[in-house]
Short mmCIF file of C-alpha atoms in Angstrom, two decimals:
data_model
loop_
_atom_site.label_atom_id
_atom_site.label_comp_id
_atom_site.label_asym_id
_atom_site.label_seq_id
_atom_site.Cartn_x
_atom_site.Cartn_y
_atom_site.Cartn_z
CA UNK A 1 0.27 -2.96 44.79
CA UNK A 2 0.45 -6.67 44.16
CA UNK A 3 -1.94 -7.47 41.30
CA UNK A 4 -3.05 -10.78 39.78
CA UNK A 5 -4.46 -10.79 36.25
CA UNK A 6 -6.34 -13.98 35.50
CA UNK A 7 -6.14 -14.54 31.73
CA UNK A 8 -4.62 -11.12 31.20
CA UNK A 9 -2.97 -11.65 27.81
CA UNK A 10 -5.75 -10.25 25.58
CA UNK A 11 -6.59 -6.86 24.09
CA UNK A 12 -7.07 -5.17 27.48
CA UNK A 13 -4.88 -7.31 29.72
CA UNK A 14 -1.59 -6.67 27.90
CA UNK A 15 -2.12 -2.92 28.21
CA UNK A 16 -3.22 -3.15 31.84
CA UNK A 17 -0.14 -5.14 32.83
CA UNK A 18 2.16 -2.62 31.14
CA UNK A 19 0.37 0.40 32.67
CA UNK A 20 0.41 -1.02 36.19
CA UNK A 21 4.03 -2.19 36.03
CA UNK A 22 5.14 1.23 34.72
CA UNK A 23 3.71 2.67 37.96
CA UNK A 24 5.83 0.36 40.10
CA UNK A 25 3.25 -2.34 40.82
CA UNK A 26 4.13 -6.03 40.90
CA UNK A 27 2.03 -7.90 38.34
CA UNK A 28 1.41 -11.63 37.95
CA UNK A 29 -0.36 -12.71 34.75
CA UNK A 30 -1.68 -16.22 34.15
CA UNK A 31 -1.01 -17.64 30.71
CA UNK A 32 -1.58 -21.08 29.22
CA UNK A 33 1.65 -20.69 27.23
CA UNK A 34 5.13 -20.12 28.61
CA UNK A 35 6.19 -16.45 28.65
CA UNK A 36 9.30 -14.71 29.91
CA UNK A 37 9.06 -12.14 32.70
CA UNK A 38 9.22 -8.49 31.66
CA UNK A 39 10.42 -6.16 34.40
CA UNK A 40 7.77 -6.19 37.14
CA UNK A 41 5.48 -8.44 35.07
CA UNK A 42 5.72 -12.14 35.97
CA UNK A 43 3.91 -14.84 34.01
CA UNK A 44 2.72 -18.05 35.61
CA UNK A 45 1.93 -20.83 33.20
CA UNK A 46 -1.36 -22.61 33.71
CA UNK A 47 -5.08 -22.61 33.04
CA UNK A 48 -6.82 -20.24 35.47
CA UNK A 49 -9.96 -22.38 35.15
CA UNK A 50 -8.12 -25.32 36.68
CA UNK A 51 -8.93 -25.39 40.39
CA UNK A 52 -5.59 -26.81 41.47
CA UNK A 53 -3.68 -24.08 39.61
CA UNK A 54 -6.06 -21.37 40.90
CA UNK A 55 -5.86 -22.58 44.50
CA UNK A 56 -2.07 -22.33 44.37
CA UNK A 57 -2.36 -18.72 43.24
CA UNK A 58 -4.94 -17.90 45.91
CA UNK A 59 -2.69 -19.12 48.71
CA UNK A 60 -1.11 -15.70 48.29
CA UNK A 61 -2.92 -12.50 49.28
CA UNK A 62 -3.44 -9.94 46.51
CA UNK A 63 -4.24 -6.24 46.65
CA UNK A 64 -6.20 -6.60 43.43
CA UNK A 65 -7.36 -9.55 41.33
CA UNK A 66 -8.59 -8.71 37.83
CA UNK A 67 -10.58 -11.54 36.29
CA UNK A 68 -10.62 -11.69 32.47
CA UNK A 69 -11.82 -15.31 32.39
CA UNK A 70 -15.10 -16.39 30.79
CA UNK A 71 -17.00 -18.79 33.04
CA UNK A 72 -20.06 -20.93 33.08
CA UNK A 73 -22.35 -19.84 35.91
CA UNK A 74 -21.61 -22.87 38.09
CA UNK A 75 -17.85 -22.42 37.63
CA UNK A 76 -18.11 -18.81 38.75
CA UNK A 77 -20.31 -19.64 41.74
CA UNK A 78 -17.85 -22.31 42.85
CA UNK A 79 -14.86 -19.96 43.01
CA UNK A 80 -16.16 -16.48 43.78
CA UNK A 81 -15.79 -16.69 47.58
CA UNK A 82 -12.18 -17.86 47.21
CA UNK A 83 -11.40 -14.95 44.88
CA UNK A 84 -12.95 -12.41 47.24
CA UNK A 85 -11.13 -13.87 50.27
CA UNK A 86 -7.74 -13.73 48.53
CA UNK A 87 -7.98 -10.06 47.46
CA UNK A 88 -8.63 -6.62 48.86
CA UNK A 89 -10.39 -5.77 45.60
CA UNK A 90 -11.74 -8.21 43.05
CA UNK A 91 -12.47 -6.75 39.61
CA UNK A 92 -14.97 -8.71 37.55
CA UNK A 93 -15.00 -8.21 33.78
CA UNK A 94 -18.66 -8.16 32.81
CA UNK A 95 -19.93 -6.54 29.60
CA UNK A 96 -22.02 -3.57 28.51
CA UNK A 97 -23.94 -6.09 26.45
CA UNK A 98 -25.93 -6.80 29.62
CA UNK A 99 -27.96 -3.63 29.03
CA UNK A 100 -31.38 -3.68 27.42
CA UNK A 101 -32.16 -1.58 24.35
CA UNK A 102 -32.67 2.10 25.13
CA UNK A 103 -33.08 5.15 22.89
CA UNK A 104 -31.40 7.40 25.45
CA UNK A 105 -27.78 7.23 26.58
CA UNK A 106 -27.03 4.15 28.69
CA UNK A 107 -26.17 4.64 32.37
CA UNK A 108 -25.08 2.02 34.89
CA UNK A 109 -28.62 1.76 36.25
CA UNK A 110 -30.14 1.14 32.80
CA UNK A 111 -32.20 -2.05 32.92
CA UNK A 112 -30.54 -5.29 31.90
CA UNK A 113 -31.74 -7.81 29.33
CA UNK A 114 -31.82 -10.52 31.98
CA UNK A 115 -34.38 -8.52 33.97
CA UNK A 116 -36.61 -7.28 31.14
CA UNK A 117 -36.46 -9.69 28.19
CA UNK A 118 -39.60 -11.80 27.65
CA UNK A 119 -38.14 -14.20 25.08
CA UNK A 120 -38.20 -17.54 26.94
CA UNK A 121 -36.09 -19.26 24.29
CA UNK A 122 -33.36 -16.65 24.68
CA UNK A 123 -33.59 -16.61 28.48
CA UNK A 124 -33.07 -20.39 28.53
CA UNK A 125 -29.62 -19.97 26.98
CA UNK A 126 -26.24 -19.07 28.46
CA UNK A 127 -25.64 -16.41 25.82
CA UNK A 128 -22.84 -14.03 26.80
CA UNK A 129 -24.99 -11.04 27.86
CA UNK A 130 -27.23 -13.22 30.03
CA UNK A 131 -24.36 -15.20 31.53
CA UNK A 132 -22.51 -12.03 32.54
CA UNK A 133 -25.66 -10.59 34.13
CA UNK A 134 -26.28 -13.82 36.08
CA UNK A 135 -22.70 -13.77 37.33
CA UNK A 136 -23.12 -10.15 38.39
CA UNK A 137 -26.05 -11.37 40.50
CA UNK A 138 -23.92 -14.13 42.01
CA UNK A 139 -21.27 -11.57 42.88
CA UNK A 140 -23.76 -9.20 44.49
CA UNK A 141 -25.09 -12.06 46.64
CA UNK A 142 -21.61 -13.03 47.88
CA UNK A 143 -20.64 -12.78 51.55
CA UNK A 144 -18.13 -9.98 50.90
CA UNK A 145 -18.59 -6.77 48.94
CA UNK A 146 -14.95 -6.06 48.07
CA UNK A 147 -15.70 -6.27 44.35
CA UNK A 148 -15.93 -3.88 41.42
CA UNK A 149 -17.83 -4.73 38.22
CA UNK A 150 -16.42 -3.43 34.93
CA UNK A 151 -18.62 -3.40 31.82
CA UNK A 152 -16.50 -2.69 28.74
CA UNK A 153 -18.31 -2.62 25.43
CA UNK A 154 -16.59 -3.45 22.12
CA UNK A 155 -12.85 -3.03 22.54
CA UNK A 156 -10.30 -3.01 19.76
CA UNK A 157 -6.53 -3.18 19.63
CA UNK A 158 -3.63 -3.98 17.32
CA UNK A 159 -4.67 -7.65 17.52
CA UNK A 160 -8.47 -7.31 17.63
CA UNK A 161 -10.51 -5.53 14.94
CA UNK A 162 -14.25 -6.20 14.85
CA UNK A 163 -16.90 -5.48 12.25
CA UNK A 164 -20.39 -5.95 13.65
CA UNK A 165 -20.41 -9.49 15.05
CA UNK A 166 -17.35 -10.45 12.98
CA UNK A 167 -13.87 -10.91 14.39
CA UNK A 168 -10.96 -10.14 12.07
CA UNK A 169 -10.76 -13.81 11.04
CA UNK A 170 -14.23 -13.48 9.51
CA UNK A 171 -13.76 -10.32 7.46
CA UNK A 172 -10.20 -8.96 7.42
CA UNK A 173 -8.69 -12.29 6.40
CA UNK A 174 -10.84 -12.26 3.26
CA UNK A 175 -9.89 -8.68 2.43
CA UNK A 176 -6.17 -9.36 2.75
CA UNK A 177 -6.54 -12.36 0.44
CA UNK A 178 -8.35 -10.42 -2.26
CA UNK A 179 -11.84 -11.76 -1.58
CA UNK A 180 -15.10 -9.95 -0.87
CA UNK A 181 -16.01 -8.90 2.67
CA UNK A 182 -19.49 -10.17 3.57
CA UNK A 183 -21.44 -7.96 5.98
CA UNK A 184 -24.99 -7.23 7.15
CA UNK A 185 -27.17 -4.64 5.43
CA UNK A 186 -29.15 -4.27 8.66
CA UNK A 187 -26.30 -4.00 11.19
CA UNK A 188 -24.47 -1.35 9.17
CA UNK A 189 -27.23 1.19 9.89
CA UNK A 190 -26.99 0.95 13.68
CA UNK A 191 -24.88 3.07 16.02
CA UNK A 192 -22.10 1.48 18.03
CA UNK A 193 -19.34 2.54 20.41
CA UNK A 194 -15.82 1.14 20.09
CA UNK A 195 -13.08 1.79 22.64
CA UNK A 196 -9.33 1.27 22.40
CA UNK A 197 -8.18 -1.47 24.78
CA UNK A 198 -5.50 0.74 26.34
CA UNK A 199 -8.05 3.42 27.21
CA UNK A 200 -10.19 0.81 28.96
CA UNK A 201 -7.10 -0.46 30.78
CA UNK A 202 -6.20 3.05 31.96
CA UNK A 203 -9.71 3.50 33.34
CA UNK A 204 -9.54 0.13 35.10
CA UNK A 205 -6.23 1.09 36.67
CA UNK A 206 -7.82 4.31 37.98
CA UNK A 207 -10.33 2.25 39.98
CA UNK A 208 -7.76 0.04 41.68
CA UNK A 209 -7.25 0.56 45.38
CA UNK A 210 -10.21 2.94 45.55
CA UNK A 211 -12.54 2.07 48.42
CA UNK A 212 -15.34 4.14 46.86
CA UNK A 213 -15.31 1.77 43.86
CA UNK A 214 -16.11 -1.30 45.98
CA UNK A 215 -19.60 -2.69 45.48
CA UNK A 216 -20.07 -0.58 42.34
CA UNK A 217 -20.43 -1.21 38.59
CA UNK A 218 -18.90 0.96 35.87
CA UNK A 219 -19.09 0.80 32.12
CA UNK A 220 -15.96 2.04 30.37
CA UNK A 221 -16.47 3.25 26.82
CA UNK A 222 -15.61 6.04 24.46
CA UNK A 223 -17.85 9.12 24.36
CA UNK A 224 -18.14 8.85 20.57
CA UNK A 225 -20.52 6.65 18.62
CA UNK A 226 -20.76 5.84 14.91
CA UNK A 227 -22.84 3.80 12.53
CA UNK A 228 -21.13 0.56 11.56
CA UNK A 229 -21.11 1.67 7.92
CA UNK A 230 -18.94 4.66 8.92
CA UNK A 231 -16.42 2.38 10.61
CA UNK A 232 -16.43 0.03 7.63
CA UNK A 233 -15.46 3.00 5.46
CA UNK A 234 -12.52 3.66 7.79
CA UNK A 235 -11.37 0.06 7.37
CA UNK A 236 -11.79 0.20 3.59
CA UNK A 237 -9.85 3.46 3.29
CA UNK A 238 -6.90 2.02 5.22
CA UNK A 239 -6.96 -1.22 3.23
CA UNK A 240 -7.03 0.65 -0.07
CA UNK A 241 -4.08 2.70 1.14
CA UNK A 242 -2.14 -0.39 2.23
CA UNK A 243 -3.13 -2.81 -0.56
CA UNK A 244 -3.43 -0.45 -3.51
CA UNK A 245 -7.06 -1.39 -4.15
CA UNK A 246 -10.29 -1.20 -2.19
CA UNK A 247 -11.81 -4.55 -1.12
CA UNK A 248 -15.27 -5.36 -2.37
CA UNK A 249 -18.17 -5.66 0.08
CA UNK A 250 -21.33 -7.75 -0.23
CA UNK A 251 -24.17 -6.55 2.00
CA UNK A 252 -26.58 -9.34 2.89
CA UNK A 253 -30.09 -9.34 4.28
CA UNK A 254 -30.37 -10.71 7.79
CA UNK A 255 -31.55 -14.13 6.62
CA UNK A 256 -28.50 -14.73 4.40
CA UNK A 257 -26.11 -13.16 6.93
CA UNK A 258 -27.44 -15.34 9.76
CA UNK A 259 -27.15 -18.44 7.59
CA UNK A 260 -23.39 -18.60 8.05
CA UNK A 261 -22.99 -16.36 11.11
CA UNK A 262 -23.60 -18.29 14.36
CA UNK A 263 -24.15 -15.20 16.55
CA UNK A 264 -27.96 -15.01 16.23
CA UNK A 265 -28.65 -13.63 19.69
CA UNK A 266 -25.69 -11.27 19.60
CA UNK A 267 -27.21 -9.76 16.46
CA UNK A 268 -30.77 -9.52 17.78
CA UNK A 269 -29.98 -8.44 21.33
CA UNK A 270 -27.00 -6.20 20.75
CA UNK A 271 -25.91 -5.29 17.24
CA UNK A 272 -29.49 -4.34 16.33
CA UNK A 273 -29.45 -1.91 19.29
CA UNK A 274 -28.01 1.62 19.05
CA UNK A 275 -25.32 1.71 21.72
CA UNK A 276 -24.51 5.17 23.16
CA UNK A 277 -23.15 5.60 26.69
CA UNK A 278 -23.23 8.19 29.45
CA UNK A 279 -19.78 8.03 31.11
CA UNK A 280 -20.50 10.33 34.07
CA UNK A 281 -19.79 7.65 36.66
CA UNK A 282 -16.37 6.52 35.43
CA UNK A 283 -15.46 10.16 34.79
CA UNK A 284 -15.17 10.57 38.56
CA UNK A 285 -11.89 8.67 38.17
CA UNK A 286 -10.67 9.36 34.61
CA UNK A 287 -11.53 11.78 31.81
CA UNK A 288 -13.04 9.80 28.94
CA UNK A 289 -12.80 12.91 26.74
CA UNK A 290 -9.12 11.98 26.47
CA UNK A 291 -9.86 8.55 24.98
CA UNK A 292 -8.76 8.23 21.37
CA UNK A 293 -11.58 8.61 18.85
CA UNK A 294 -12.55 5.24 17.33
CA UNK A 295 -12.00 6.33 13.74
CA UNK A 296 -8.44 7.42 14.45
CA UNK A 297 -7.72 4.48 16.73
CA UNK A 298 -9.01 1.91 14.26
CA UNK A 299 -6.86 3.42 11.51
CA UNK A 300 -3.76 3.13 13.68
CA UNK A 301 -4.50 -0.43 14.79
CA UNK A 302 -5.39 -1.69 11.31
CA UNK A 303 -2.24 -0.19 9.82
CA UNK A 304 -0.18 -1.89 12.53
CA UNK A 305 -1.91 -5.22 11.96
CA UNK A 306 -1.51 -5.18 8.18
CA UNK A 307 2.24 -4.76 8.61
CA UNK A 308 2.42 -7.92 10.76
CA UNK A 309 -0.80 -9.91 10.18
CA UNK A 310 -1.48 -12.82 12.49
CA UNK A 311 -4.81 -14.63 12.47
CA UNK A 312 -6.31 -17.19 14.79
CA UNK A 313 -7.95 -20.30 13.33
CA UNK A 314 -10.05 -19.72 10.21
CA UNK A 315 -13.44 -21.44 9.88
CA UNK A 316 -13.23 -23.03 6.44
CA UNK A 317 -16.89 -23.97 6.65
CA UNK A 318 -17.78 -20.28 6.98
CA UNK A 319 -15.32 -19.28 4.28
CA UNK A 320 -16.87 -21.82 1.91
CA UNK A 321 -20.35 -20.48 2.61
CA UNK A 322 -19.24 -16.89 2.02
CA UNK A 323 -17.50 -17.95 -1.20
CA UNK A 324 -20.80 -19.44 -2.39
CA UNK A 325 -22.57 -16.13 -1.81
CA UNK A 326 -19.84 -14.11 -3.55
CA UNK A 327 -19.13 -16.70 -6.29
CA UNK A 328 -15.48 -16.77 -5.26
CA UNK A 329 -13.05 -19.59 -4.58
CA UNK A 330 -10.31 -20.02 -2.03
CA UNK A 331 -7.22 -21.78 -3.46
CA UNK A 332 -6.76 -25.14 -1.73
CA UNK A 333 -3.08 -24.29 -1.29
CA UNK A 334 -4.23 -21.63 1.19
CA UNK A 335 -5.92 -24.23 3.40
CA UNK A 336 -3.80 -26.34 5.73
CA UNK A 337 -4.62 -30.02 6.25
CA UNK A 338 -6.58 -32.49 4.17
CA UNK A 339 -9.59 -32.48 6.53
CA UNK A 340 -9.95 -28.71 6.27
CA UNK A 341 -9.63 -28.87 2.48
CA UNK A 342 -12.40 -31.48 2.34
CA UNK A 343 -14.61 -29.40 4.66
CA UNK A 344 -14.14 -26.36 2.44
CA UNK A 345 -14.99 -28.32 -0.73
CA UNK A 346 -18.10 -29.89 0.83
CA UNK A 347 -19.57 -26.60 2.01
CA UNK A 348 -18.48 -24.67 -1.07
CA UNK A 349 -19.96 -27.03 -3.65
CA UNK A 350 -22.30 -29.58 -2.09
CA UNK A 351 -23.82 -28.76 1.32
#
């Protein structure tokens, strides 16, 4: 097959490219930075949101296009017909966050927040879960039905390790620098499902070229679910093993936690839900019993990351606010740039 991965350099995309190329498929991955080809994997430098760059790509015909990009609704509506016309199968990365809260196990026909939520303030936003559901609707209304919707939930990898709503830059960075992890007392009690990015990629690959998958939606998750406090203990055990001491943790009430954490709706309409999934539908194509258990997978990925840590940009405003709560201080030598140092000092001591 000839496969195009739009924005396929993240936690799932890197695994998907490797899996597909190992099976003899020709893969093209878009990347904003220059990358060297690797076997059957070719990288084309450019921004897949740029119409001129995208149109050049879509002059070719593709067996499968996998779309990892995050769009505004109007951006998606503008390009969806072109994407469907240029591919035999278009795979849209939605999210299992679209589902409403349910006590029972979630199935693909579980109601979505967009269709059931009564909070007008929330519904007026383009929050991720709502935006993905609206784009699913746009896709279903398209002139062609050669699409497949994928709804991963929380994925992790050697470069992505989440804790509740927090990316690694918001909690793991502090731990590796000897400061207190700040987490939510409320979120820690809820059940979640985390899935290794490579397992999700394998399941995605199993749907490619399958006519019975066209016009269908599938969530792809692990069968196992844990409370966030259990997964935090896994992280702490590995860090104690690697660092020689266990990081401290400050558990905050939701008011204090939300003060510095911008993900208000993600907390209310996802992390406060207990997320457990019924994988019967995707199991027609792959056995999710073979997915690595989250506790074991997180241990492996965290150990790998600690050996070669690499963080994206740190919010020094947030770090200053957390330091105020924990009565800690970040050395200014740790902060690059005079503007960032000033921002840290302002929010640590004055604002």
